[in-house]
JSON list of C-alpha atoms in Angstrom, two decimals:
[
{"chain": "A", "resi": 615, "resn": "UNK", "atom": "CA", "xyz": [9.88, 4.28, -8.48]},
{"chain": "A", "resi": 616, "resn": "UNK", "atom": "CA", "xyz": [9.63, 2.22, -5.40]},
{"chain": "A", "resi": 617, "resn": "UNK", "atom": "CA", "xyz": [12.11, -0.60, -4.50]},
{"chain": "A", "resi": 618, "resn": "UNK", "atom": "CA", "xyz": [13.28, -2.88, -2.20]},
{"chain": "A", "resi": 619, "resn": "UNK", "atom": "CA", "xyz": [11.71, -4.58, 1.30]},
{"chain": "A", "resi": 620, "resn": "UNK", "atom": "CA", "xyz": [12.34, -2.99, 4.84]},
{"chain": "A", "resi": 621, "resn": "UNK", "atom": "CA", "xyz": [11.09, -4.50, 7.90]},
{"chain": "A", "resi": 622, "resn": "UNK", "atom": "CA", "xyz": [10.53, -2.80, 10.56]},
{"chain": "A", "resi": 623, "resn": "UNK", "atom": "CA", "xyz": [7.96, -2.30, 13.12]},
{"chain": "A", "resi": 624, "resn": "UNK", "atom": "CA", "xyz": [4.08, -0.48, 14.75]},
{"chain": "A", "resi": 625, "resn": "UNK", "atom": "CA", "xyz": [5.20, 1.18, 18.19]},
{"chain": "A", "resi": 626, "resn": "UNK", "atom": "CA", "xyz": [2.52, 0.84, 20.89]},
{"chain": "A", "resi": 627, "resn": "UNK", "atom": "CA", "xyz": [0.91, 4.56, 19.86]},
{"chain": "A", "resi": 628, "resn": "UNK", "atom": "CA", "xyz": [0.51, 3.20, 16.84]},
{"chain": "A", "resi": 629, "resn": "UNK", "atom": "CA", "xyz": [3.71, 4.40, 14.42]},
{"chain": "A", "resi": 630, "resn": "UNK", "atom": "CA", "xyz": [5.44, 3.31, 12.16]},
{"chain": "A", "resi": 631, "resn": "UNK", "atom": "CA", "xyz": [9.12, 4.93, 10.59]},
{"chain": "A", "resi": 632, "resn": "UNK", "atom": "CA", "xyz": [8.67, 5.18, 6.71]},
{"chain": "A", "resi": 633, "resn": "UNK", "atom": "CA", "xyz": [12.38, 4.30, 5.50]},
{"chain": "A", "resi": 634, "resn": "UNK", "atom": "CA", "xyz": [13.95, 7.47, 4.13]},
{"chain": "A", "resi": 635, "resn": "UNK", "atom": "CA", "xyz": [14.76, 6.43, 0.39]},
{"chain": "A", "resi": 636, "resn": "UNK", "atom": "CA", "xyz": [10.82, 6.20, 0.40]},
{"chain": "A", "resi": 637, "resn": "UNK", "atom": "CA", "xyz": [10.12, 9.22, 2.46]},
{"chain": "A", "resi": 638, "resn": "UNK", "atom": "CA", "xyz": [12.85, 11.22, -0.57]},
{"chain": "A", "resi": 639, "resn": "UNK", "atom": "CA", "xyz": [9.84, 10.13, -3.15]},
{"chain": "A", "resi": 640, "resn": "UNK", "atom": "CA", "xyz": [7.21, 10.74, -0.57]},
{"chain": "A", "resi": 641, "resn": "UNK", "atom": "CA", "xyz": [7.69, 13.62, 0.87]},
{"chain": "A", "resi": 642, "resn": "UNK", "atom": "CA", "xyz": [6.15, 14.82, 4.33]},
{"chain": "A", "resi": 643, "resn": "UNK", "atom": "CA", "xyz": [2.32, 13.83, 3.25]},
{"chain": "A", "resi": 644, "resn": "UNK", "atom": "CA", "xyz": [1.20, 10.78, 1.43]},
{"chain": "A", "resi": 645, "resn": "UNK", "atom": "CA", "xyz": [-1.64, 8.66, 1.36]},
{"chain": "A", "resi": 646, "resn": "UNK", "atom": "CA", "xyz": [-2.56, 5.72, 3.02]},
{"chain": "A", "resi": 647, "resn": "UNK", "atom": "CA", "xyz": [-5.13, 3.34, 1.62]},
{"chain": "A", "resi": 648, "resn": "UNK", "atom": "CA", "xyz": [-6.44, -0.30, 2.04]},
{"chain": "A", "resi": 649, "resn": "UNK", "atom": "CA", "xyz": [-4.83, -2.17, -0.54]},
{"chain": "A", "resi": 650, "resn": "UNK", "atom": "CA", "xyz": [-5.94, -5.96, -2.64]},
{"chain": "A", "resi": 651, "resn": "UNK", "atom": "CA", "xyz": [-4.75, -9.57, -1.17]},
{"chain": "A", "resi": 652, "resn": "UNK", "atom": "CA", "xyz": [-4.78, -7.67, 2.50]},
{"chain": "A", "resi": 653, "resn": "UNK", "atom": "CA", "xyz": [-2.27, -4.98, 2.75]},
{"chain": "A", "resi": 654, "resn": "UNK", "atom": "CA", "xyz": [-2.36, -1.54, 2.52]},
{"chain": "A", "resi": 655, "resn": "UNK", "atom": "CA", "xyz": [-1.48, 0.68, -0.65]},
{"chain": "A", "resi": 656, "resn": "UNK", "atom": "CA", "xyz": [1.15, 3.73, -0.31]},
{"chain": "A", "resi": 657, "resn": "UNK", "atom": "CA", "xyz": [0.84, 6.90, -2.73]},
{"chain": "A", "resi": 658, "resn": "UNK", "atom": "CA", "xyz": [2.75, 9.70, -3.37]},
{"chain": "A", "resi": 659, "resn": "UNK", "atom": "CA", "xyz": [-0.04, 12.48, -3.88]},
{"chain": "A", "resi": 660, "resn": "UNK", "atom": "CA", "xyz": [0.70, 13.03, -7.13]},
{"chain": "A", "resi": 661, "resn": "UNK", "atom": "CA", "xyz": [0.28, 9.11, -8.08]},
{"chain": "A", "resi": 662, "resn": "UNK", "atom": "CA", "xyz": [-3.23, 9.21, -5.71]},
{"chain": "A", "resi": 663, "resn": "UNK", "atom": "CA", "xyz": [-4.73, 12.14, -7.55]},
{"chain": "A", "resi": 664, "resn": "UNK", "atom": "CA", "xyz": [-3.58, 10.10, -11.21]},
{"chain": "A", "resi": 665, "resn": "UNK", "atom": "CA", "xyz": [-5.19, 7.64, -9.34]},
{"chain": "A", "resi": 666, "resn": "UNK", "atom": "CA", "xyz": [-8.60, 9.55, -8.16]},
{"chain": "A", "resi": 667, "resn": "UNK", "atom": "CA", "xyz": [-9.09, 10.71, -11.85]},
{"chain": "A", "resi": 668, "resn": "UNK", "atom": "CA", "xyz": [-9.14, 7.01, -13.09]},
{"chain": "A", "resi": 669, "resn": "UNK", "atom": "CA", "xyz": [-11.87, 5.90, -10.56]},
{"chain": "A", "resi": 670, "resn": "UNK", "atom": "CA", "xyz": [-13.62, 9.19, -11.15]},
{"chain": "A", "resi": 671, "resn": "UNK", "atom": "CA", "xyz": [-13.56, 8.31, -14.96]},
{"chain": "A", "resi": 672, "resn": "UNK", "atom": "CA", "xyz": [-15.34, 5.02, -14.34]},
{"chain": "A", "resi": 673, "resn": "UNK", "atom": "CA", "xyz": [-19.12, 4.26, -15.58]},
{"chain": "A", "resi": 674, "resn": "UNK", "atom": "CA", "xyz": [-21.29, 5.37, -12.17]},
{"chain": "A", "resi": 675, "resn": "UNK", "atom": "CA", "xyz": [-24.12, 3.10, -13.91]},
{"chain": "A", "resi": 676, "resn": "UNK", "atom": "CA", "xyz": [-21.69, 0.34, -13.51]},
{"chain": "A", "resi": 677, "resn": "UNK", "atom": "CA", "xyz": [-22.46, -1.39, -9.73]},
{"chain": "A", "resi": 678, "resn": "UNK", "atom": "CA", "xyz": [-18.53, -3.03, -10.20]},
{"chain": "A", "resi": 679, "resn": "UNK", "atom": "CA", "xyz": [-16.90, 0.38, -10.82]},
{"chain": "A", "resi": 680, "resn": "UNK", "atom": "CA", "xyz": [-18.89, 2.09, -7.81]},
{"chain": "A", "resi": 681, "resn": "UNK", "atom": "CA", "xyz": [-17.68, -1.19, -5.63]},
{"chain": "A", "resi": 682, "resn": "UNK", "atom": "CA", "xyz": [-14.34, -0.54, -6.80]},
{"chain": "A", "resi": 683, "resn": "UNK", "atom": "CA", "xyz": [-13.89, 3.01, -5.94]},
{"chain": "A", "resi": 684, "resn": "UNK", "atom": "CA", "xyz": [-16.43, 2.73, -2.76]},
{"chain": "A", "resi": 685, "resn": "UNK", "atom": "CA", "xyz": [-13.59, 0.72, -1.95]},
{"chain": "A", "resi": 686, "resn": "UNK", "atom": "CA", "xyz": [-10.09, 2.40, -2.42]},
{"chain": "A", "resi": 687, "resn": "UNK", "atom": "CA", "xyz": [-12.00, 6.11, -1.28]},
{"chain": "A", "resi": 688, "resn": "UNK", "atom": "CA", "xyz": [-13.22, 4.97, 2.02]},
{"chain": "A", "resi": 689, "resn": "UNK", "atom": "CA", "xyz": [-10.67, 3.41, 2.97]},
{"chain": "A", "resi": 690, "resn": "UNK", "atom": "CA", "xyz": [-7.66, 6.45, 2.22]},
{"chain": "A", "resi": 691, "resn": "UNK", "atom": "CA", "xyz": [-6.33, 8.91, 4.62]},
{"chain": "A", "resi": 692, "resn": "UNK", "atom": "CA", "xyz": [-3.97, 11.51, 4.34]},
{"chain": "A", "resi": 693, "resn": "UNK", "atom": "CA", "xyz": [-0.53, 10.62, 6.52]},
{"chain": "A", "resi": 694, "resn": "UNK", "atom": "CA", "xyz": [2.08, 13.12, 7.89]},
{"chain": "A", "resi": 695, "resn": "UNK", "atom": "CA", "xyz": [5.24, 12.61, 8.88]},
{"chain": "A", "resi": 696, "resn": "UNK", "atom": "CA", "xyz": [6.93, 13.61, 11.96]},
{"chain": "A", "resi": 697, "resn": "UNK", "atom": "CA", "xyz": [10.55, 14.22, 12.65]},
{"chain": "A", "resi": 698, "resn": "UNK", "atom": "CA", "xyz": [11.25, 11.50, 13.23]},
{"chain": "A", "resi": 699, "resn": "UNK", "atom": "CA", "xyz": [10.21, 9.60, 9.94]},
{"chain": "A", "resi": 700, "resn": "UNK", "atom": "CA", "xyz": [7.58, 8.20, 11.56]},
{"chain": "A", "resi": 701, "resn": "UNK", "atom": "CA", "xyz": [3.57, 8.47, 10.47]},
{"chain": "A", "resi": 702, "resn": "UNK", "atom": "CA", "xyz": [0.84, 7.44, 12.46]},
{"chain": "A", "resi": 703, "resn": "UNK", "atom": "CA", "xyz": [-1.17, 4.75, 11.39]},
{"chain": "A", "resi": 704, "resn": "UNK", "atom": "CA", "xyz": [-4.88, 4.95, 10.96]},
{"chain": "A", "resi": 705, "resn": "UNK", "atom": "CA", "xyz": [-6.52, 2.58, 13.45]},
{"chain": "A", "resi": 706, "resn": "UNK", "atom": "CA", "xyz": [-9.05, 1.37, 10.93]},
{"chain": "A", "resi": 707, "resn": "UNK", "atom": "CA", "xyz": [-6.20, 0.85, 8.24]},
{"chain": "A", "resi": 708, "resn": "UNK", "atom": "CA", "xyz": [-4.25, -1.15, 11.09]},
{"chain": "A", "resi": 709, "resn": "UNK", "atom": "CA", "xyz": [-7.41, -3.67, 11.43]},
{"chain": "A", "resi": 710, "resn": "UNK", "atom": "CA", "xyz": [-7.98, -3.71, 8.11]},
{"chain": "A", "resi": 711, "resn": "UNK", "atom": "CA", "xyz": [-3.88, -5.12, 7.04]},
{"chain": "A", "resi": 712, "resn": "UNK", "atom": "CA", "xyz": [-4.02, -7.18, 10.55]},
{"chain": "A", "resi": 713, "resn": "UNK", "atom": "CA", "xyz": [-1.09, -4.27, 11.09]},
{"chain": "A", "resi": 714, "resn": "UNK", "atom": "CA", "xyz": [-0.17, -5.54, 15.04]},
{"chain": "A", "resi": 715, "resn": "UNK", "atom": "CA", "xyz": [4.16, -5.29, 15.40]},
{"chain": "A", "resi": 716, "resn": "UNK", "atom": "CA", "xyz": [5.68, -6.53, 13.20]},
{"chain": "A", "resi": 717, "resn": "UNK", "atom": "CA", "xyz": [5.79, -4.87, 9.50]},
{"chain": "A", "resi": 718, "resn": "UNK", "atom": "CA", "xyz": [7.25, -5.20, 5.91]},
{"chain": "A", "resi": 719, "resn": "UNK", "atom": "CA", "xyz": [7.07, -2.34, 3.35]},
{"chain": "A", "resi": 720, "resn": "UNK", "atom": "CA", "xyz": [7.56, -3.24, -0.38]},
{"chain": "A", "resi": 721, "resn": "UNK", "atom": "CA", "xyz": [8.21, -0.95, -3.32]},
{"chain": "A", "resi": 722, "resn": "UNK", "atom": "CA", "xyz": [6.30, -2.31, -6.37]},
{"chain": "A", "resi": 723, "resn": "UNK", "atom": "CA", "xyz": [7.00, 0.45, -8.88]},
{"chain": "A", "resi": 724, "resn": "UNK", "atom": "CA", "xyz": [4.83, 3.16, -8.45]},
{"chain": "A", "resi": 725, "resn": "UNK", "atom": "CA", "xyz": [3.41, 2.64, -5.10]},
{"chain": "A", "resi": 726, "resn": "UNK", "atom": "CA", "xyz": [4.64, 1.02, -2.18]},
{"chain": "A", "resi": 727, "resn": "UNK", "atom": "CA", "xyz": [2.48, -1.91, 0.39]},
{"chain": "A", "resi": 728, "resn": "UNK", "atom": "CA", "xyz": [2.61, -2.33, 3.96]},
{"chain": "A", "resi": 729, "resn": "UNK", "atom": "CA", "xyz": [1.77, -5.79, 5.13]},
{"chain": "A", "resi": 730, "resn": "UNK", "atom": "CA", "xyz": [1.93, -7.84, 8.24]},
{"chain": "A", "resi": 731, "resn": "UNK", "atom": "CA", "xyz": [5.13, -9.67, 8.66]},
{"chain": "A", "resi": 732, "resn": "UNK", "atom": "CA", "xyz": [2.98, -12.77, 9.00]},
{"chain": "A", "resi": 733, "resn": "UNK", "atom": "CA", "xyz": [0.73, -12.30, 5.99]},
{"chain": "A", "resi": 734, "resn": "UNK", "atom": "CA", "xyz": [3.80, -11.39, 3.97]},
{"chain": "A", "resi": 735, "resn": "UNK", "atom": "CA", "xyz": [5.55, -14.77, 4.55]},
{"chain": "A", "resi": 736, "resn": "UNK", "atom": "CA", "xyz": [2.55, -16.49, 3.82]},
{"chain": "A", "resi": 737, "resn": "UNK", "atom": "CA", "xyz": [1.55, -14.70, 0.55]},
{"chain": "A", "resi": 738, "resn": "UNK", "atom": "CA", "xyz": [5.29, -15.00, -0.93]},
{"chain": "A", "resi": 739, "resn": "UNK", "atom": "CA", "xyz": [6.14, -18.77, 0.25]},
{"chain": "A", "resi": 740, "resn": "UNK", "atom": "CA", "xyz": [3.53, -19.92, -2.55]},
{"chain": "A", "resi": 741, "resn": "UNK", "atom": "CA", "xyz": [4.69, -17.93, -4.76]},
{"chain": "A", "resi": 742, "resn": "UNK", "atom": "CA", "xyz": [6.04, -19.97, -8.21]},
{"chain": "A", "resi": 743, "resn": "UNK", "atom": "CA", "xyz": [8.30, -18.10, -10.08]},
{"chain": "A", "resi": 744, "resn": "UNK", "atom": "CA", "xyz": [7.20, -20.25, -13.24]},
{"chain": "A", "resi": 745, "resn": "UNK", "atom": "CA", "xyz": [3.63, -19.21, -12.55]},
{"chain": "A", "resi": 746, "resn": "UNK", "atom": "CA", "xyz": [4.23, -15.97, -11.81]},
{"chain": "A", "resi": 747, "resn": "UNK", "atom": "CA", "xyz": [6.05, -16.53, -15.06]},
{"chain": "A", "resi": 748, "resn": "UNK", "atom": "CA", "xyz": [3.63, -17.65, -17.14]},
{"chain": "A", "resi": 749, "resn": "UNK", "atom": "CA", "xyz": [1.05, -14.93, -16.41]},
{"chain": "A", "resi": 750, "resn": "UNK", "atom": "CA", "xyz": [3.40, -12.49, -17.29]},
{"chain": "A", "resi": 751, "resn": "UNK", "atom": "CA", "xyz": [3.84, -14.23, -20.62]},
{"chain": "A", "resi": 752, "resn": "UNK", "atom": "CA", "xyz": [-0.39, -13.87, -20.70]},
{"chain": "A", "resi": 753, "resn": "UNK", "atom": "CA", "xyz": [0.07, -10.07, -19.90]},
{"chain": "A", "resi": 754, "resn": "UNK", "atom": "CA", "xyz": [2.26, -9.34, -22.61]},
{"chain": "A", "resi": 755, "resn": "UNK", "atom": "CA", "xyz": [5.32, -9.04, -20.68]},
{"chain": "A", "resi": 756, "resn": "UNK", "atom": "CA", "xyz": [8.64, -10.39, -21.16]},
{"chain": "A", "resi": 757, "resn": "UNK", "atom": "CA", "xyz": [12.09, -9.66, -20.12]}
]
């Protein structure tokens, strides 16, 4: 499971350092992929191929389901990472997240996201913890 936020940041060529309690879950190849609400989506490969059977279970007739996984396949990539910790970014991924500098990484359970520091502080200062609350509730969770 994926936890916790690290900021750090793109280098000029492009690279970014994967923090190392990520990388141990990881491992040296991952995927990258554009993500909802403008970030980007990190998987483990084992959690991307759970993931590619779902979208290749959906209804082809269905023009949502094609939309959906047009979507998430396109826009994947297979990272490495050097020895350094770092992986190179995909360009196309970078435009896509408005990826620039400056960087935050966030577990959320089984994947983790990689947004733009500035995106990031917008998306969590309206956040409303007794919204976010109540659509829980609507979910079925509680704690």
């Amino acid at each position: 499971m994926f936890m916790g936020r690290y900021n750090h940041t793109i280098d000029p060529k492009g690279r970014l350092s994967i923090p190392s309690k990520y990388r141990e879950i990881l491992g040296d190849e991952f995927v990258v992929s554009k993500g909802m609400d403008g970030c980007l989506f990190v998987y483990a490969n084992e959690d991307w191929k759970v993931f590619e059977e779902k979208l290749a279970s959906l209804p082809l007739i269905n023009p949502e389901a094609r939309q959906f996984a047009r979507f998430f396949l396109s826009g994947a990539q297979y990272v490495t990472v050097d020895k350094q910790g770092r992986i190179l970014m995909p360009q196309d991924l970078r435009e896509f997240a408005g990826l620039e500098k400056d960087v935050v990484l966030a577990g959320t359970g089984g994947r983790i996201e990689i947004w733009s520091l500035e995106k990031w502080d917008e998306i969590n200062s309206q956040a409303d913890i007794n919204t976010i609350s109540q659509g829980m509730m609507n979910l079925g969770l509680t704690i």
